[in-house]
Amino acid sequence: MSDDRRLFFAVEVPDAIRQEIIDWRARHFPDDTGRPVAAASLHLTLAFLGEVSAAKSQALCAQAARIRQPGFSITLDDAGHWPRSRVVWVGPRRAERGLLQLASLLRAQAARSGCPQRSLPFLPHITLWRQARHDIALPAPGFLWRWQVDSFTLFESQFQSGRVRYRALESWTLSQ
Ligand code: 3AM
């Protein structure tokens, strides 16, 4: 049996902001908008690794542990709908350099370790709805949520009882 696991690096969202996002979603979108992402699953993906063997994930973790960069803040002040991927999201209008740097480093490490990376630019976002209807009315953002990021996390994506769940495997602190 294969020991491969579906992995990705992401930034976790603090509980209080997670709750505000969920409340905003409930106020502005009808239930039939699409498949809502569970509160516990909200995250900002930095790098998607795909199906990874235990040996490769150990190597990727060792490289992640060597990253030295200061923390940064994330400001969520924008919302959007990508009809092609059928995703509704919230995210930063302007990402801080630290966030872009961390994502680009993790993506480069992943590519060097044999995890193919899409050539699409990194568009930081937190997915709220998947399989969203095409005719949704996107509300004006009208929010500003900001927090200081001082770590990043490796997640496993598991398909269980017909649902996707994310499990945090390991986190690393950001520091110089
Ligand atoms: O949760 P978000 O929307 O940030 O869309 C998948 C999800 O993104 C994305 O990885 C995150 C965790 O599952 N994803 C899935 N397949 C992907 C791929 N081949 C991918 N991202 C890039 N390339």
Short mmCIF file of C-alpha atoms and ligand atoms in Angstrom, two decimals:
data_model
loop_
_atom_site.label_atom_id
_atom_site.label_comp_id
_atom_site.label_asym_id
_atom_site.label_seq_id
_atom_site.Cartn_x
_atom_site.Cartn_y
_atom_site.Cartn_z
CA MET A 1 0.00 0.00 0.00
CA SER A 2 1.25 3.48 -0.82
CA ASP A 3 2.20 5.72 2.10
CA ASP A 4 1.68 8.85 -0.01
CA ARG A 5 -0.20 11.72 1.59
CA ARG A 6 -1.79 14.76 0.00
CA LEU A 7 0.02 17.72 1.55
CA PHE A 8 0.18 21.50 1.40
CA PHE A 9 1.76 24.36 3.33
CA ALA A 10 -0.60 27.05 4.60
CA VAL A 11 -1.08 29.89 7.06
CA GLU A 12 -3.67 29.21 9.75
CA VAL A 13 -6.35 31.80 10.51
CA PRO A 14 -6.74 32.89 14.15
CA ASP A 15 -9.97 31.70 15.80
CA ALA A 16 -11.51 35.16 16.26
CA ILE A 17 -11.02 36.11 12.59
CA ARG A 18 -12.17 32.68 11.46
CA GLN A 19 -15.43 33.32 13.33
CA GLU A 20 -15.84 36.78 11.79
CA ILE A 21 -15.31 35.35 8.31
CA ILE A 22 -17.93 32.66 8.93
CA ASP A 23 -20.42 35.26 10.23
CA TRP A 24 -19.78 37.50 7.20
CA ARG A 25 -20.33 34.55 4.86
CA ALA A 26 -23.58 33.59 6.60
CA ARG A 27 -24.86 37.18 6.38
CA HIS A 28 -24.04 37.69 2.70
CA PHE A 29 -24.50 34.40 0.87
CA PRO A 30 -27.49 32.09 0.61
CA ASP A 31 -26.94 28.45 1.63
CA ASP A 32 -27.20 27.23 -1.97
CA THR A 33 -24.18 29.32 -3.07
CA GLY A 34 -21.99 26.20 -3.22
CA ARG A 35 -20.11 23.90 -0.86
CA PRO A 36 -19.10 25.93 2.21
CA VAL A 37 -15.61 25.35 3.60
CA ALA A 38 -15.92 24.37 7.29
CA ALA A 39 -14.77 26.97 9.82
CA ALA A 40 -12.04 24.63 11.06
CA SER A 41 -10.72 24.22 7.51
CA LEU A 42 -10.22 27.90 6.64
CA HIS A 43 -6.58 28.49 5.66
CA LEU A 44 -4.42 30.44 3.25
CA THR A 45 -2.51 28.04 1.00
CA LEU A 46 1.19 28.85 0.47
CA ALA A 47 2.28 25.86 -1.60
CA PHE A 48 0.49 22.74 -2.77
CA LEU A 49 2.66 19.62 -2.75
CA GLY A 50 0.31 16.94 -4.09
CA GLU A 51 0.62 13.24 -3.21
CA VAL A 52 3.92 12.94 -1.39
CA SER A 53 5.84 9.92 -0.06
CA ALA A 54 7.03 9.79 3.56
CA ALA A 55 10.65 10.20 2.44
CA LYS A 56 9.85 13.26 0.32
CA SER A 57 7.73 14.85 3.02
CA GLN A 58 10.62 14.42 5.50
CA ALA A 59 12.94 16.19 3.07
CA LEU A 60 10.40 18.99 2.53
CA CYS A 61 9.97 19.41 6.30
CA ALA A 62 13.74 19.62 6.78
CA GLN A 63 13.90 22.39 4.15
CA ALA A 64 10.93 24.21 5.69
CA ALA A 65 12.68 24.12 9.06
CA ARG A 66 15.66 25.96 7.56
CA ILE A 67 13.59 28.95 6.42
CA ARG A 68 14.67 32.11 8.22
CA GLN A 69 12.47 35.13 7.70
CA PRO A 70 10.58 37.45 10.00
CA GLY A 71 6.83 37.24 10.47
CA PHE A 72 4.48 39.51 8.54
CA SER A 73 0.91 40.65 8.74
CA ILE A 74 -2.02 39.67 6.58
CA THR A 75 -4.86 42.11 5.96
CA LEU A 76 -8.06 40.66 4.55
CA ASP A 77 -9.89 43.48 2.81
CA ASP A 78 -11.04 41.94 -0.47
CA ALA A 79 -13.41 39.24 -1.70
CA GLY A 80 -13.72 37.60 -5.07
CA HIS A 81 -15.27 34.89 -7.20
CA TRP A 82 -13.26 32.81 -9.67
CA PRO A 83 -15.84 31.28 -12.00
CA ARG A 84 -13.39 28.85 -13.64
CA SER A 85 -12.33 27.18 -10.40
CA ARG A 86 -15.79 27.94 -8.92
CA VAL A 87 -14.25 29.37 -5.78
CA VAL A 88 -15.41 32.32 -3.64
CA TRP A 89 -12.68 33.76 -1.44
CA VAL A 90 -11.53 36.54 0.85
CA GLY A 91 -7.97 37.81 0.70
CA PRO A 92 -5.62 40.78 0.81
CA ARG A 93 -5.91 43.50 -1.81
CA ARG A 94 -2.16 43.94 -1.41
CA ALA A 95 -0.03 41.16 0.07
CA GLU A 96 2.95 42.04 2.25
CA ARG A 97 6.33 41.12 0.85
CA GLY A 98 6.90 38.58 3.65
CA LEU A 99 3.86 36.54 2.60
CA LEU A 100 4.92 36.54 -1.07
CA GLN A 101 8.49 35.64 -0.10
CA LEU A 102 7.44 32.70 2.08
CA ALA A 103 5.11 31.30 -0.60
CA SER A 104 7.73 31.68 -3.29
CA LEU A 105 10.40 29.96 -1.17
CA LEU A 106 8.13 27.02 -0.31
CA ARG A 107 7.09 26.67 -3.94
CA ALA A 108 10.69 26.71 -5.11
CA GLN A 109 11.67 24.08 -2.52
CA ALA A 110 8.68 21.95 -3.57
CA ALA A 111 9.58 22.21 -7.26
CA ARG A 112 13.21 21.25 -6.55
CA SER A 113 11.98 18.24 -4.57
CA GLY A 114 9.90 17.01 -7.49
CA CYS A 115 6.47 18.43 -6.61
CA PRO A 116 5.32 20.06 -9.85
CA GLN A 117 4.10 23.63 -9.36
CA ARG A 118 1.51 25.32 -11.55
CA SER A 119 2.94 28.27 -13.42
CA LEU A 120 0.03 30.45 -12.23
CA PRO A 121 1.01 33.48 -10.13
CA PHE A 122 0.48 33.17 -6.38
CA LEU A 123 -2.83 34.85 -5.52
CA PRO A 124 -3.18 34.70 -1.73
CA HIS A 125 -6.74 33.82 -0.74
CA ILE A 126 -8.85 31.96 1.78
CA THR A 127 -11.48 29.83 0.07
CA LEU A 128 -14.99 30.20 1.53
CA TRP A 129 -17.07 28.34 -1.04
CA ARG A 130 -16.17 25.59 -3.48
CA GLN A 131 -18.30 24.57 -6.49
CA ALA A 132 -19.89 27.99 -6.32
CA ARG A 133 -22.84 28.80 -8.58
CA HIS A 134 -21.96 30.94 -11.56
CA ASP A 135 -24.64 33.55 -10.86
CA ILE A 136 -23.66 34.55 -7.33
CA ALA A 137 -23.91 38.20 -6.31
CA LEU A 138 -20.61 39.10 -4.70
CA PRO A 139 -21.12 41.59 -1.83
CA ALA A 140 -18.82 44.55 -1.34
CA PRO A 141 -16.13 43.40 1.14
CA GLY A 142 -16.88 45.97 3.87
CA PHE A 143 -14.48 44.27 6.30
CA LEU A 144 -10.88 44.62 7.35
CA TRP A 145 -9.36 41.75 9.29
CA ARG A 146 -5.69 41.85 10.10
CA TRP A 147 -3.36 39.60 12.06
CA GLN A 148 0.31 38.99 12.61
CA VAL A 149 1.60 35.71 11.15
CA ASP A 150 4.42 34.13 13.14
CA SER A 151 4.28 30.56 11.85
CA PHE A 152 3.29 28.36 8.93
CA THR A 153 1.97 24.82 8.90
CA LEU A 154 2.10 21.61 6.87
CA PHE A 155 -1.39 20.17 6.37
CA GLU A 156 -2.61 16.81 5.19
CA SER A 157 -5.77 16.79 3.10
CA GLN A 158 -7.82 13.68 3.83
CA PHE A 159 -10.97 12.43 2.15
CA GLN A 160 -13.13 10.83 4.85
CA SER A 161 -16.81 9.88 4.83
CA GLY A 162 -17.42 11.89 1.67
CA ARG A 163 -15.76 15.04 3.05
CA VAL A 164 -12.35 16.64 2.75
CA ARG A 165 -10.66 17.32 6.10
CA TYR A 166 -7.42 19.10 6.77
CA ARG A 167 -5.10 17.92 9.53
CA ALA A 168 -2.21 20.07 10.77
CA LEU A 169 0.95 17.91 10.85
CA GLU A 170 3.72 20.31 11.82
CA SER A 171 4.29 24.06 12.23
CA TRP A 172 7.42 26.25 12.01
CA THR A 173 7.97 29.60 13.67
CA LEU A 174 9.00 32.55 11.52
CA SER A 175 12.04 34.32 12.90
CA GLN A 176 15.28 35.81 11.58
O1 3AM B 1 -7.85 25.85 -0.24
P1 3AM B 1 -7.32 26.58 -1.44
O2 3AM B 1 -8.39 27.09 -2.34
O3 3AM B 1 -6.29 27.58 -1.12
O4 3AM B 1 -7.40 24.19 -4.46
C1 3AM B 1 -6.64 23.45 -3.50
C2 3AM B 1 -6.63 24.10 -2.14
O5 3AM B 1 -6.52 25.50 -2.30
C3 3AM B 1 -5.19 23.54 -3.86
O6 3AM B 1 -4.53 23.21 -2.66
C4 3AM B 1 -5.31 23.64 -1.55
C5 3AM B 1 -5.45 22.54 -0.53
O7 3AM B 1 -6.09 21.44 -1.09
N1 3AM B 1 -4.82 22.62 -4.95
C6 3AM B 1 -5.34 21.43 -5.23
N2 3AM B 1 -4.70 20.89 -6.29
C7 3AM B 1 -3.77 21.79 -6.68
C8 3AM B 1 -2.78 21.82 -7.71
N3 3AM B 1 -2.60 20.80 -8.55
C9 3AM B 1 -3.84 22.90 -5.82
N4 3AM B 1 -3.05 23.97 -5.94
C10 3AM B 1 -2.14 23.94 -6.93
N5 3AM B 1 -1.98 22.91 -7.78
#
